[in-house]
mmCIF file of C-alpha atoms in Angstrom:
data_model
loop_
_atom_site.group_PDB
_atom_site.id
_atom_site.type_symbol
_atom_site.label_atom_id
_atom_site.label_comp_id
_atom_site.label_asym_id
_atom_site.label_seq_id
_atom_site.Cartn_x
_atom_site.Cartn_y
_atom_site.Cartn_z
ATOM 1 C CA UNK T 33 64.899 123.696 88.677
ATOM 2 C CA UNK T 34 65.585 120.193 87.630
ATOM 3 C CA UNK T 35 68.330 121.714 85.516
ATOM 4 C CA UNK T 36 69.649 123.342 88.263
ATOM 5 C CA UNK T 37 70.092 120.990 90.551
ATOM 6 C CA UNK T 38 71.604 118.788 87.706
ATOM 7 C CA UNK T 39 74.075 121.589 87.063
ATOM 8 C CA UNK T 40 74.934 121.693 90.573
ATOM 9 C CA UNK T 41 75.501 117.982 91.300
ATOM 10 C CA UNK T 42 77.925 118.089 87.837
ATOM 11 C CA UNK T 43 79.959 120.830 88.973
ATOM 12 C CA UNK T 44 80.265 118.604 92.661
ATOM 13 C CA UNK T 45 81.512 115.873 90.663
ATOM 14 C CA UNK T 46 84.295 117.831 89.095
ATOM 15 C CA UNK T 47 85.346 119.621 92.004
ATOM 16 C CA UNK T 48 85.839 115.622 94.053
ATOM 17 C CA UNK T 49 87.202 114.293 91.287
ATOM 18 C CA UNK T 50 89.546 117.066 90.614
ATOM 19 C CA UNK T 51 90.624 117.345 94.778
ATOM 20 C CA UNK T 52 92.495 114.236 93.508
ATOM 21 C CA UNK T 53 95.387 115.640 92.416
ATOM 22 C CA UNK T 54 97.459 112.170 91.605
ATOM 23 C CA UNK T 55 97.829 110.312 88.431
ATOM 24 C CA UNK T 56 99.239 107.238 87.202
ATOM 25 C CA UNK T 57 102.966 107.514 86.996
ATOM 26 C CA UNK T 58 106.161 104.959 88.676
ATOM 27 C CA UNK T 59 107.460 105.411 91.945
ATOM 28 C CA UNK T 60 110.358 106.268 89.753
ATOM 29 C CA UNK T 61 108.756 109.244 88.270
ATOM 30 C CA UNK T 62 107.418 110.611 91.501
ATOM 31 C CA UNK T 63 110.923 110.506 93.235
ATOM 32 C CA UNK T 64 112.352 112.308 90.154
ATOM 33 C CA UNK T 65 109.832 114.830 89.939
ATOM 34 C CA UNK T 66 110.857 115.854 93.720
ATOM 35 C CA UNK T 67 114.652 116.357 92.417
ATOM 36 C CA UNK T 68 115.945 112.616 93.603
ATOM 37 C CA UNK T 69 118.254 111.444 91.088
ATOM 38 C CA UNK T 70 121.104 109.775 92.828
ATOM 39 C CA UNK T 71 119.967 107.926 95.894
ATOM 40 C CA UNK T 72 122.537 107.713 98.795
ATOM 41 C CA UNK T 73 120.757 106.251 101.663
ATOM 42 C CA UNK T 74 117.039 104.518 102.244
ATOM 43 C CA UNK T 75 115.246 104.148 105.409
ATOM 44 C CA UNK T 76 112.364 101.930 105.710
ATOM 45 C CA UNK T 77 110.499 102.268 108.590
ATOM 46 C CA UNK T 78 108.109 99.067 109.595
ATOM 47 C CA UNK T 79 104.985 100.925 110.631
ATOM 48 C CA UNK T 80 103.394 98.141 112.586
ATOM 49 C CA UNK T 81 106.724 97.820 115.156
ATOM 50 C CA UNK T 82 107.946 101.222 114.342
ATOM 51 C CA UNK T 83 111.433 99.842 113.736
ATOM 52 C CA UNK T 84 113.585 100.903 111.284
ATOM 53 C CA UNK T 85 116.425 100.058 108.465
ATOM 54 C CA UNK T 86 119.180 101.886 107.075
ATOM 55 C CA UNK T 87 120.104 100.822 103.758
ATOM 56 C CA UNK T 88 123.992 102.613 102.784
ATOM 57 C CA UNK T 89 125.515 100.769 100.544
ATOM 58 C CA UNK T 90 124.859 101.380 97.606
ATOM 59 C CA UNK T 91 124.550 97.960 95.735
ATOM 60 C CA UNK T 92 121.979 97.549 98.330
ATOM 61 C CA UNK T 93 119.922 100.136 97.571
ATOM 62 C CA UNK T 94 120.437 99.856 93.829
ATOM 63 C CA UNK T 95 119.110 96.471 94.466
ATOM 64 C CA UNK T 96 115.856 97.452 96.603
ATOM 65 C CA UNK T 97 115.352 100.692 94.085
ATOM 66 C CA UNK T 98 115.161 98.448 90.338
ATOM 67 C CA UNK T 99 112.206 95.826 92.991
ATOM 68 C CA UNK T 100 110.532 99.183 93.291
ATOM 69 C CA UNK T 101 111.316 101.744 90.421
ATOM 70 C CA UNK T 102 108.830 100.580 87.670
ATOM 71 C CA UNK T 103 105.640 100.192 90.281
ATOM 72 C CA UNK T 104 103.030 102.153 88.988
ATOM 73 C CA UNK T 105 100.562 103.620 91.464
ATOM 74 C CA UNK T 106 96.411 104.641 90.519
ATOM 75 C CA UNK T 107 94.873 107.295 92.499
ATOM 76 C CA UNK T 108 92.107 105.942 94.577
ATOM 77 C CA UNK T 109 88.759 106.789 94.186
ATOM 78 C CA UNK T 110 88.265 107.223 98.006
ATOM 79 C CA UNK T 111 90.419 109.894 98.834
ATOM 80 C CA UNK T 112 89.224 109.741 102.825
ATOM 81 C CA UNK T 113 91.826 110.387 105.330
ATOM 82 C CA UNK T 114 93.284 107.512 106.183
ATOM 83 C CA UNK T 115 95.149 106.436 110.067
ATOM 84 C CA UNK T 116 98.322 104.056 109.952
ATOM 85 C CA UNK T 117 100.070 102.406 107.588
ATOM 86 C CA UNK T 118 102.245 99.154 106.972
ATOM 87 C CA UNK T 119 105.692 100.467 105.561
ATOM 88 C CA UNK T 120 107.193 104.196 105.257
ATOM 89 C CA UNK T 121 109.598 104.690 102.816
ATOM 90 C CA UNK T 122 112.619 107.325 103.027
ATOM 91 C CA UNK T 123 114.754 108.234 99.574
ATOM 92 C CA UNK T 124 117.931 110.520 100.252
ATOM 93 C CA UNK T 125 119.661 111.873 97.545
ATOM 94 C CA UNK T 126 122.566 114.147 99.357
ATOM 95 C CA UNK T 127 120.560 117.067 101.499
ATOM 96 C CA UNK T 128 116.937 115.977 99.566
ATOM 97 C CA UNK T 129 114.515 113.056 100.634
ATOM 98 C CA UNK T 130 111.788 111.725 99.743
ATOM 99 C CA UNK T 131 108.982 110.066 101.566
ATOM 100 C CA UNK T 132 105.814 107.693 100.828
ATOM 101 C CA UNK T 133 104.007 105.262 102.433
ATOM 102 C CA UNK T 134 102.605 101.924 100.349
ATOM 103 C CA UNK T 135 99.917 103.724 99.604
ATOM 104 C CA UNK T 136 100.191 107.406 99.893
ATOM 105 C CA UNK T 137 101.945 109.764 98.203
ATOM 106 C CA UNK T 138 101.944 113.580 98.691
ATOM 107 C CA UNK T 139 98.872 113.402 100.379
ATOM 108 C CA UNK T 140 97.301 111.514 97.671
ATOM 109 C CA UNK T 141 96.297 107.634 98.351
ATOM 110 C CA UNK T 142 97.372 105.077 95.530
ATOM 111 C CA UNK T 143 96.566 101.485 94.503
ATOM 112 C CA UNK T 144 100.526 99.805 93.218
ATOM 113 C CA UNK T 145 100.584 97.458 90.439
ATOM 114 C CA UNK T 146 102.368 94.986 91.220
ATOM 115 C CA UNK T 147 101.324 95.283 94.807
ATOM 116 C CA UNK T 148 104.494 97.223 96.264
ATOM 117 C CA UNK T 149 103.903 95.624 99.584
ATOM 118 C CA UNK T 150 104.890 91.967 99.441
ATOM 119 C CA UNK T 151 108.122 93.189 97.283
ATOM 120 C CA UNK T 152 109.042 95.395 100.329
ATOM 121 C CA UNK T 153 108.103 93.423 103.417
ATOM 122 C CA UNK T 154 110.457 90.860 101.746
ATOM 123 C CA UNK T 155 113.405 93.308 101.535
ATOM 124 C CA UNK T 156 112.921 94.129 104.772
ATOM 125 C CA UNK T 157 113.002 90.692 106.296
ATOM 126 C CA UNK T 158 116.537 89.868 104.302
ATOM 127 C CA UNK T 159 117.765 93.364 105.745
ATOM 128 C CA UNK T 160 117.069 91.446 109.370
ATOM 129 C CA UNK T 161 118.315 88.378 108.193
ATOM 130 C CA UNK T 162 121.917 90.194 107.300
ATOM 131 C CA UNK T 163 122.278 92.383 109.941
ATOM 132 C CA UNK T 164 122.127 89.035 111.950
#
């Protein structure tokens, strides 16, 4: 019986651990794997305020894409549905886009190292300083 249960609780285990369907990878690689190669426009939405900015030109958003690019983001262990979140990200690339929060991808929640969230709050702040 002991075995059993033992059994059980393993295959449990598995199944949680395997609902998490992330793995460590770059933002870069996650944008590419969803067919975003050339970026043409980036909206970054302030999910406090719910304000947004359009980032066009492209020197830009060459500039905020190489702060961002090389982040690398760990699954987190708690995969618990989550409500709100600081910054929403948009990638366009022609007709395609691409969207993420700071910490969620596809449905799956991430830990960024560095921290992706200072790097973009900052970007976001010059965007309102130059629009001004």
């Amino acid at each position: 019986m002991k075995r059993f249960l033992f059994l059980i609780l393993l295959v449990s285990l598995f199944l949680v651990s395997a609902c998490t369907n992330g793995k460590t990878q770059s933002l870069e690689a996650f944008y590419k794997d969803a067919k975003i190669e050339s970026i043409d426009k980036v909206i970054i939405q302030d999910g406090s305020m719910g304000a947004s900015k359009t980032i066009t030109k492209q020197d830009q958003i060459n500039e905020f894409i190489s702060l961002i690019k090389d982040i690398k983001f760990t699954p987190q262990d708690n995969q618990e549905k989550r409500v709100g979140w600081r910054y929403g990200i948009t990638l366009f690339d022609s007709e395609r886009k691409f969207y993420f929060t700071l910490s969620e991808i596809d449905n799956t929640y991430y830990d960024s190292n560095p921290d992706i969230y200072p790097i973009v709050e900052n970007y976001y702040k010059l965007l309102e300083i130059v629009e001004e």
